[in-house]
mmCIF file with all atom_site columns, C-alpha atoms in Angstrom:
data_model
loop_
_atom_site.group_PDB
_atom_site.id
_atom_site.type_symbol
_atom_site.label_atom_id
_atom_site.label_alt_id
_atom_site.label_comp_id
_atom_site.label_asym_id
_atom_site.label_entity_id
_atom_site.label_seq_id
_atom_site.pdbx_PDB_ins_code
_atom_site.Cartn_x
_atom_site.Cartn_y
_atom_site.Cartn_z
_atom_site.occupancy
_atom_site.B_iso_or_equiv
_atom_site.pdbx_formal_charge
_atom_site.auth_seq_id
_atom_site.auth_comp_id
_atom_site.auth_asym_id
_atom_site.auth_atom_id
_atom_site.pdbx_PDB_model_num
ATOM 1   C CA . UNK A 1 1   ? 0.116  -0.359 0.086   1.00 0.00 ? 1   UNK A CA 1
ATOM 2   C CA . UNK A 1 2   ? 3.199  2.741  0.818   1.00 0.00 ? 2   UNK A CA 1
ATOM 3   C CA . UNK A 1 3   ? 4.420  1.750  -1.758  1.00 0.00 ? 3   UNK A CA 1
ATOM 4   C CA . UNK A 1 4   ? 0.989  2.740  -4.162  1.00 0.00 ? 4   UNK A CA 1
ATOM 5   C CA . UNK A 1 5   ? 0.444  5.844  -2.500  1.00 0.00 ? 5   UNK A CA 1
ATOM 6   C CA . UNK A 1 6   ? 4.237  6.959  -3.428  1.00 0.00 ? 6   UNK A CA 1
ATOM 7   C CA . UNK A 1 7   ? 3.858  6.002  -6.333  1.00 0.00 ? 7   UNK A CA 1
ATOM 8   C CA . UNK A 1 8   ? 0.621  8.079  -6.633  1.00 0.00 ? 8   UNK A CA 1
ATOM 9   C CA . UNK A 1 9   ? 2.214  11.125 -5.327  1.00 0.00 ? 9   UNK A CA 1
ATOM 10  C CA . UNK A 1 10  ? 5.152  11.086 -7.508  1.00 0.00 ? 10  UNK A CA 1
ATOM 11  C CA . UNK A 1 11  ? 2.780  10.730 -10.896 1.00 0.00 ? 11  UNK A CA 1
ATOM 12  C CA . UNK A 1 12  ? 0.795  13.962 -9.187  1.00 0.00 ? 12  UNK A CA 1
ATOM 13  C CA . UNK A 1 13  ? 3.406  15.584 -8.755  1.00 0.00 ? 13  UNK A CA 1
ATOM 14  C CA . UNK A 1 14  ? 4.811  14.813 -12.583 1.00 0.00 ? 14  UNK A CA 1
ATOM 15  C CA . UNK A 1 15  ? 1.468  15.749 -13.397 1.00 0.00 ? 15  UNK A CA 1
ATOM 16  C CA . UNK A 1 16  ? 1.909  19.099 -11.982 1.00 0.00 ? 16  UNK A CA 1
ATOM 17  C CA . UNK A 1 17  ? 5.663  20.229 -13.209 1.00 0.00 ? 17  UNK A CA 1
ATOM 18  C CA . UNK A 1 18  ? 4.408  19.203 -16.437 1.00 0.00 ? 18  UNK A CA 1
ATOM 19  C CA . UNK A 1 19  ? 1.099  21.689 -16.707 1.00 0.00 ? 19  UNK A CA 1
ATOM 20  C CA . UNK A 1 20  ? 3.784  24.242 -15.026 1.00 0.00 ? 20  UNK A CA 1
ATOM 21  C CA . UNK A 1 21  ? 6.081  24.188 -17.374 1.00 0.00 ? 21  UNK A CA 1
ATOM 22  C CA . UNK A 1 22  ? 2.891  24.798 -20.144 1.00 0.00 ? 22  UNK A CA 1
ATOM 23  C CA . UNK A 1 23  ? 1.927  21.670 -21.211 1.00 0.00 ? 23  UNK A CA 1
ATOM 24  C CA . UNK A 1 24  ? 0.962  23.216 -24.197 1.00 0.00 ? 24  UNK A CA 1
ATOM 25  C CA . UNK A 1 25  ? 0.679  20.994 -27.829 1.00 0.00 ? 25  UNK A CA 1
ATOM 26  C CA . UNK A 1 26  ? 3.036  19.539 -29.686 1.00 0.00 ? 26  UNK A CA 1
ATOM 27  C CA . UNK A 1 27  ? 0.632  18.564 -32.400 1.00 0.00 ? 27  UNK A CA 1
ATOM 28  C CA . UNK A 1 28  ? 0.384  21.747 -34.819 1.00 0.00 ? 28  UNK A CA 1
ATOM 29  C CA . UNK A 1 29  ? -2.907 22.909 -35.303 1.00 0.00 ? 29  UNK A CA 1
ATOM 30  C CA . UNK A 1 30  ? -4.399 23.875 -39.143 1.00 0.00 ? 30  UNK A CA 1
ATOM 31  C CA . UNK A 1 31  ? -4.888 27.682 -38.758 1.00 0.00 ? 31  UNK A CA 1
ATOM 32  C CA . UNK A 1 32  ? -5.773 30.245 -41.104 1.00 0.00 ? 32  UNK A CA 1
ATOM 33  C CA . UNK A 1 33  ? -2.440 31.493 -41.634 1.00 0.00 ? 33  UNK A CA 1
ATOM 34  C CA . UNK A 1 34  ? -0.259 31.411 -44.680 1.00 0.00 ? 34  UNK A CA 1
ATOM 35  C CA . UNK A 1 35  ? 2.978  29.766 -45.074 1.00 0.00 ? 35  UNK A CA 1
ATOM 36  C CA . UNK A 1 36  ? 5.572  29.021 -48.167 1.00 0.00 ? 36  UNK A CA 1
ATOM 37  C CA . UNK A 1 37  ? 8.764  27.790 -48.534 1.00 0.00 ? 37  UNK A CA 1
ATOM 38  C CA . UNK A 1 38  ? 10.819 27.220 -51.386 1.00 0.00 ? 38  UNK A CA 1
ATOM 39  C CA . UNK A 1 39  ? 12.958 24.951 -52.147 1.00 0.00 ? 39  UNK A CA 1
ATOM 40  C CA . UNK A 1 40  ? 15.961 25.080 -54.032 1.00 0.00 ? 40  UNK A CA 1
ATOM 41  C CA . UNK A 1 41  ? 19.578 23.785 -55.318 1.00 0.00 ? 41  UNK A CA 1
ATOM 42  C CA . UNK A 1 42  ? 19.131 20.290 -53.403 1.00 0.00 ? 42  UNK A CA 1
ATOM 43  C CA . UNK A 1 43  ? 20.968 17.158 -53.792 1.00 0.00 ? 43  UNK A CA 1
ATOM 44  C CA . UNK A 1 44  ? 17.641 15.343 -54.510 1.00 0.00 ? 44  UNK A CA 1
ATOM 45  C CA . UNK A 1 45  ? 15.606 17.148 -56.893 1.00 0.00 ? 45  UNK A CA 1
ATOM 46  C CA . UNK A 1 46  ? 11.830 16.096 -56.299 1.00 0.00 ? 46  UNK A CA 1
ATOM 47  C CA . UNK A 1 47  ? 12.425 18.065 -52.927 1.00 0.00 ? 47  UNK A CA 1
ATOM 48  C CA . UNK A 1 48  ? 12.949 21.102 -55.249 1.00 0.00 ? 48  UNK A CA 1
ATOM 49  C CA . UNK A 1 49  ? 9.900  23.128 -55.003 1.00 0.00 ? 49  UNK A CA 1
ATOM 50  C CA . UNK A 1 50  ? 7.741  25.751 -53.517 1.00 0.00 ? 50  UNK A CA 1
ATOM 51  C CA . UNK A 1 51  ? 5.663  23.931 -50.609 1.00 0.00 ? 51  UNK A CA 1
ATOM 52  C CA . UNK A 1 52  ? 3.289  26.453 -49.135 1.00 0.00 ? 52  UNK A CA 1
ATOM 53  C CA . UNK A 1 53  ? -0.164 26.737 -47.721 1.00 0.00 ? 53  UNK A CA 1
ATOM 54  C CA . UNK A 1 54  ? -3.247 29.009 -46.081 1.00 0.00 ? 54  UNK A CA 1
ATOM 55  C CA . UNK A 1 55  ? -3.706 27.034 -43.700 1.00 0.00 ? 55  UNK A CA 1
ATOM 56  C CA . UNK A 1 56  ? -0.115 25.707 -41.874 1.00 0.00 ? 56  UNK A CA 1
ATOM 57  C CA . UNK A 1 57  ? -0.085 24.082 -39.125 1.00 0.00 ? 57  UNK A CA 1
ATOM 58  C CA . UNK A 1 58  ? 1.032  25.333 -35.598 1.00 0.00 ? 58  UNK A CA 1
ATOM 59  C CA . UNK A 1 59  ? 2.156  23.519 -32.354 1.00 0.00 ? 59  UNK A CA 1
ATOM 60  C CA . UNK A 1 60  ? 2.700  26.867 -29.271 1.00 0.00 ? 60  UNK A CA 1
ATOM 61  C CA . UNK A 1 61  ? 5.391  28.718 -29.093 1.00 0.00 ? 61  UNK A CA 1
ATOM 62  C CA . UNK A 1 62  ? 7.369  26.715 -25.903 1.00 0.00 ? 62  UNK A CA 1
ATOM 63  C CA . UNK A 1 63  ? 10.188 27.307 -23.938 1.00 0.00 ? 63  UNK A CA 1
ATOM 64  C CA . UNK A 1 64  ? 12.836 24.662 -22.808 1.00 0.00 ? 64  UNK A CA 1
ATOM 65  C CA . UNK A 1 65  ? 15.761 25.318 -20.436 1.00 0.00 ? 65  UNK A CA 1
ATOM 66  C CA . UNK A 1 66  ? 19.120 24.482 -21.064 1.00 0.00 ? 66  UNK A CA 1
ATOM 67  C CA . UNK A 1 67  ? 22.615 26.107 -18.328 1.00 0.00 ? 67  UNK A CA 1
ATOM 68  C CA . UNK A 1 68  ? 22.901 28.427 -20.718 1.00 0.00 ? 68  UNK A CA 1
ATOM 69  C CA . UNK A 1 69  ? 20.005 29.900 -22.604 1.00 0.00 ? 69  UNK A CA 1
ATOM 70  C CA . UNK A 1 70  ? 16.406 29.900 -23.485 1.00 0.00 ? 70  UNK A CA 1
ATOM 71  C CA . UNK A 1 71  ? 15.349 28.888 -26.478 1.00 0.00 ? 71  UNK A CA 1
ATOM 72  C CA . UNK A 1 72  ? 11.245 29.676 -28.055 1.00 0.00 ? 72  UNK A CA 1
ATOM 73  C CA . UNK A 1 73  ? 10.312 26.400 -29.559 1.00 0.00 ? 73  UNK A CA 1
ATOM 74  C CA . UNK A 1 74  ? 7.401  25.833 -32.226 1.00 0.00 ? 74  UNK A CA 1
ATOM 75  C CA . UNK A 1 75  ? 6.242  23.093 -35.117 1.00 0.00 ? 75  UNK A CA 1
ATOM 76  C CA . UNK A 1 76  ? 4.637  23.864 -38.197 1.00 0.00 ? 76  UNK A CA 1
ATOM 77  C CA . UNK A 1 77  ? 2.946  21.173 -40.700 1.00 0.00 ? 77  UNK A CA 1
ATOM 78  C CA . UNK A 1 78  ? 0.222  20.738 -43.724 1.00 0.00 ? 78  UNK A CA 1
ATOM 79  C CA . UNK A 1 79  ? 2.445  22.771 -46.121 1.00 0.00 ? 79  UNK A CA 1
ATOM 80  C CA . UNK A 1 80  ? 1.996  20.171 -49.801 1.00 0.00 ? 80  UNK A CA 1
ATOM 81  C CA . UNK A 1 81  ? 4.360  21.215 -52.790 1.00 0.00 ? 81  UNK A CA 1
ATOM 82  C CA . UNK A 1 82  ? 2.456  23.045 -55.376 1.00 0.00 ? 82  UNK A CA 1
ATOM 83  C CA . UNK A 1 83  ? 1.204  20.768 -59.360 1.00 0.00 ? 83  UNK A CA 1
ATOM 84  C CA . UNK A 1 84  ? 2.596  17.860 -56.476 1.00 0.00 ? 84  UNK A CA 1
ATOM 85  C CA . UNK A 1 85  ? -0.197 17.561 -53.825 1.00 0.00 ? 85  UNK A CA 1
ATOM 86  C CA . UNK A 1 86  ? 1.969  14.273 -52.704 1.00 0.00 ? 86  UNK A CA 1
ATOM 87  C CA . UNK A 1 87  ? 5.193  16.633 -51.935 1.00 0.00 ? 87  UNK A CA 1
ATOM 88  C CA . UNK A 1 88  ? 4.446  17.035 -48.175 1.00 0.00 ? 88  UNK A CA 1
ATOM 89  C CA . UNK A 1 89  ? 6.849  20.006 -46.324 1.00 0.00 ? 89  UNK A CA 1
ATOM 90  C CA . UNK A 1 90  ? 7.335  20.537 -41.616 1.00 0.00 ? 90  UNK A CA 1
ATOM 91  C CA . UNK A 1 91  ? 9.810  21.967 -39.444 1.00 0.00 ? 91  UNK A CA 1
ATOM 92  C CA . UNK A 1 92  ? 10.444 23.016 -36.384 1.00 0.00 ? 92  UNK A CA 1
ATOM 93  C CA . UNK A 1 93  ? 12.278 26.572 -35.845 1.00 0.00 ? 93  UNK A CA 1
ATOM 94  C CA . UNK A 1 94  ? 14.153 27.699 -32.543 1.00 0.00 ? 94  UNK A CA 1
ATOM 95  C CA . UNK A 1 95  ? 14.724 30.273 -31.661 1.00 0.00 ? 95  UNK A CA 1
ATOM 96  C CA . UNK A 1 96  ? 16.799 32.158 -27.890 1.00 0.00 ? 96  UNK A CA 1
ATOM 97  C CA . UNK A 1 97  ? 14.454 34.287 -25.957 1.00 0.00 ? 97  UNK A CA 1
ATOM 98  C CA . UNK A 1 98  ? 14.444 37.820 -27.230 1.00 0.00 ? 98  UNK A CA 1
ATOM 99  C CA . UNK A 1 99  ? 16.421 37.389 -30.007 1.00 0.00 ? 99  UNK A CA 1
ATOM 100 C CA . UNK A 1 100 ? 16.270 38.575 -33.491 1.00 0.00 ? 100 UNK A CA 1
ATOM 101 C CA . UNK A 1 101 ? 17.536 35.367 -35.220 1.00 0.00 ? 101 UNK A CA 1
ATOM 102 C CA . UNK A 1 102 ? 16.626 31.472 -35.564 1.00 0.00 ? 102 UNK A CA 1
ATOM 103 C CA . UNK A 1 103 ? 19.477 29.254 -33.433 1.00 0.00 ? 103 UNK A CA 1
ATOM 104 C CA . UNK A 1 104 ? 18.301 26.355 -34.762 1.00 0.00 ? 104 UNK A CA 1
ATOM 105 C CA . UNK A 1 105 ? 16.094 25.475 -38.514 1.00 0.00 ? 105 UNK A CA 1
ATOM 106 C CA . UNK A 1 106 ? 15.086 22.140 -38.964 1.00 0.00 ? 106 UNK A CA 1
ATOM 107 C CA . UNK A 1 107 ? 12.601 20.744 -42.270 1.00 0.00 ? 107 UNK A CA 1
ATOM 108 C CA . UNK A 1 108 ? 11.173 17.221 -43.119 1.00 0.00 ? 108 UNK A CA 1
ATOM 109 C CA . UNK A 1 109 ? 10.490 17.093 -46.742 1.00 0.00 ? 109 UNK A CA 1
ATOM 110 C CA . UNK A 1 110 ? 8.795  13.664 -47.481 1.00 0.00 ? 110 UNK A CA 1
ATOM 111 C CA . UNK A 1 111 ? 10.072 11.557 -44.303 1.00 0.00 ? 111 UNK A CA 1
ATOM 112 C CA . UNK A 1 112 ? 14.276 13.041 -45.062 1.00 0.00 ? 112 UNK A CA 1
ATOM 113 C CA . UNK A 1 113 ? 15.500 15.478 -42.354 1.00 0.00 ? 113 UNK A CA 1
ATOM 114 C CA . UNK A 1 114 ? 17.031 18.484 -42.931 1.00 0.00 ? 114 UNK A CA 1
ATOM 115 C CA . UNK A 1 115 ? 18.225 21.021 -40.691 1.00 0.00 ? 115 UNK A CA 1
ATOM 116 C CA . UNK A 1 116 ? 20.758 23.455 -39.395 1.00 0.00 ? 116 UNK A CA 1
ATOM 117 C CA . UNK A 1 117 ? 22.188 25.215 -36.711 1.00 0.00 ? 117 UNK A CA 1
ATOM 118 C CA . UNK A 1 118 ? 22.050 29.470 -36.673 1.00 0.00 ? 118 UNK A CA 1
ATOM 119 C CA . UNK A 1 119 ? 20.581 30.767 -39.409 1.00 0.00 ? 119 UNK A CA 1
ATOM 120 C CA . UNK A 1 120 ? 22.334 34.518 -39.879 1.00 0.00 ? 120 UNK A CA 1
ATOM 121 C CA . UNK A 1 121 ? 19.994 35.961 -42.054 1.00 0.00 ? 121 UNK A CA 1
ATOM 122 C CA . UNK A 1 122 ? 17.133 35.162 -40.563 1.00 0.00 ? 122 UNK A CA 1
ATOM 123 C CA . UNK A 1 123 ? 14.394 36.951 -38.689 1.00 0.00 ? 123 UNK A CA 1
ATOM 124 C CA . UNK A 1 124 ? 12.321 36.401 -36.082 1.00 0.00 ? 124 UNK A CA 1
ATOM 125 C CA . UNK A 1 125 ? 9.189  39.483 -36.263 1.00 0.00 ? 125 UNK A CA 1
ATOM 126 C CA . UNK A 1 126 ? 6.963  39.008 -33.213 1.00 0.00 ? 126 UNK A CA 1
ATOM 127 C CA . UNK A 1 127 ? 4.745  42.593 -33.560 1.00 0.00 ? 127 UNK A CA 1
ATOM 128 C CA . UNK A 1 128 ? 3.749  40.388 -37.376 1.00 0.00 ? 128 UNK A CA 1
ATOM 129 C CA . UNK A 1 129 ? 3.974  37.044 -35.592 1.00 0.00 ? 129 UNK A CA 1
ATOM 130 C CA . UNK A 1 130 ? 5.778  34.876 -38.802 1.00 0.00 ? 130 UNK A CA 1
ATOM 131 C CA . UNK A 1 131 ? 9.838  34.185 -39.063 1.00 0.00 ? 131 UNK A CA 1
ATOM 132 C CA . UNK A 1 132 ? 11.388 34.536 -42.767 1.00 0.00 ? 132 UNK A CA 1
ATOM 133 C CA . UNK A 1 133 ? 14.541 32.878 -43.989 1.00 0.00 ? 133 UNK A CA 1
ATOM 134 C CA . UNK A 1 134 ? 16.585 33.385 -46.944 1.00 0.00 ? 134 UNK A CA 1
ATOM 135 C CA . UNK A 1 135 ? 18.866 31.189 -49.217 1.00 0.00 ? 135 UNK A CA 1
ATOM 136 C CA . UNK A 1 136 ? 19.753 28.840 -45.595 1.00 0.00 ? 136 UNK A CA 1
ATOM 137 C CA . UNK A 1 137 ? 21.831 25.625 -46.226 1.00 0.00 ? 137 UNK A CA 1
ATOM 138 C CA . UNK A 1 138 ? 20.427 22.722 -44.859 1.00 0.00 ? 138 UNK A CA 1
ATOM 139 C CA . UNK A 1 139 ? 22.416 19.261 -43.802 1.00 0.00 ? 139 UNK A CA 1
ATOM 140 C CA . UNK A 1 140 ? 20.239 15.576 -43.908 1.00 0.00 ? 140 UNK A CA 1
ATOM 141 C CA . UNK A 1 141 ? 20.263 14.769 -40.699 1.00 0.00 ? 141 UNK A CA 1
ATOM 142 C CA . UNK A 1 142 ? 20.778 11.070 -43.036 1.00 0.00 ? 142 UNK A CA 1
ATOM 143 C CA . UNK A 1 143 ? 24.128 10.020 -43.209 1.00 0.00 ? 143 UNK A CA 1
ATOM 144 C CA . UNK A 1 144 ? 25.156 11.844 -46.787 1.00 0.00 ? 144 UNK A CA 1
ATOM 145 C CA . UNK A 1 145 ? 25.973 14.401 -48.185 1.00 0.00 ? 145 UNK A CA 1
ATOM 146 C CA . UNK A 1 146 ? 22.325 15.559 -49.549 1.00 0.00 ? 146 UNK A CA 1
ATOM 147 C CA . UNK A 1 147 ? 21.770 19.263 -48.923 1.00 0.00 ? 147 UNK A CA 1
ATOM 148 C CA . UNK A 1 148 ? 18.500 21.745 -49.935 1.00 0.00 ? 148 UNK A CA 1
ATOM 149 C CA . UNK A 1 149 ? 18.996 25.875 -49.676 1.00 0.00 ? 149 UNK A CA 1
ATOM 150 C CA . UNK A 1 150 ? 15.180 27.287 -48.713 1.00 0.00 ? 150 UNK A CA 1
ATOM 151 C CA . UNK A 1 151 ? 13.864 30.512 -48.309 1.00 0.00 ? 151 UNK A CA 1
ATOM 152 C CA . UNK A 1 152 ? 10.738 30.766 -46.314 1.00 0.00 ? 152 UNK A CA 1
ATOM 153 C CA . UNK A 1 153 ? 7.984  33.135 -44.445 1.00 0.00 ? 153 UNK A CA 1
ATOM 154 C CA . UNK A 1 154 ? 5.846  31.503 -41.716 1.00 0.00 ? 154 UNK A CA 1
ATOM 155 C CA . UNK A 1 155 ? 3.359  32.287 -39.157 1.00 0.00 ? 155 UNK A CA 1
ATOM 156 C CA . UNK A 1 156 ? 4.105  31.308 -35.299 1.00 0.00 ? 156 UNK A CA 1
ATOM 157 C CA . UNK A 1 157 ? 0.836  31.744 -33.137 1.00 0.00 ? 157 UNK A CA 1
ATOM 158 C CA . UNK A 1 158 ? 0.617  34.940 -31.228 1.00 0.00 ? 158 UNK A CA 1
ATOM 159 C CA . UNK A 1 159 ? -0.020 33.683 -27.337 1.00 0.00 ? 159 UNK A CA 1
ATOM 160 C CA . UNK A 1 160 ? 3.641  32.893 -27.127 1.00 0.00 ? 160 UNK A CA 1
ATOM 161 C CA . UNK A 1 161 ? 5.412  32.745 -24.024 1.00 0.00 ? 161 UNK A CA 1
ATOM 162 C CA . UNK A 1 162 ? 6.847  36.026 -22.665 1.00 0.00 ? 162 UNK A CA 1
ATOM 163 C CA . UNK A 1 163 ? 10.096 37.102 -24.210 1.00 0.00 ? 163 UNK A CA 1
ATOM 164 C CA . UNK A 1 164 ? 9.412  34.282 -27.251 1.00 0.00 ? 164 UNK A CA 1
#
């Protein structure tokens, strides 16, 4: 009986901690916002093209903490390739709290993930609830040398935590 009470207390404490961290919706939800990502110079030529959505799926912006920084992270999905409805693109965007440029960018095209660290030619536009970046080369996360170049405008939710 004592073990059950301990387990219940531990589970309750864990649930409270998760709720205190925001416990938000990690999965993107369709919105009325637009997104457009242009993929060029892809090693896999079939990945080149324009991916867009008039109802981009957006997750809540959440804070992630490490020893040195606080990072704001959100994901997006529901982008399809113009002229090829089987072509899909989703991704994740990260930026430091208070920063105006991205610290990490990841896109997944038809199941293949590409990512990069800092994105110098980017803008986190909190006032207009959007992120833009231009001609950023992303490397495949697989054990190969495939790359893509992306340029974009992606909306983000307006109900963000402070600093995000």
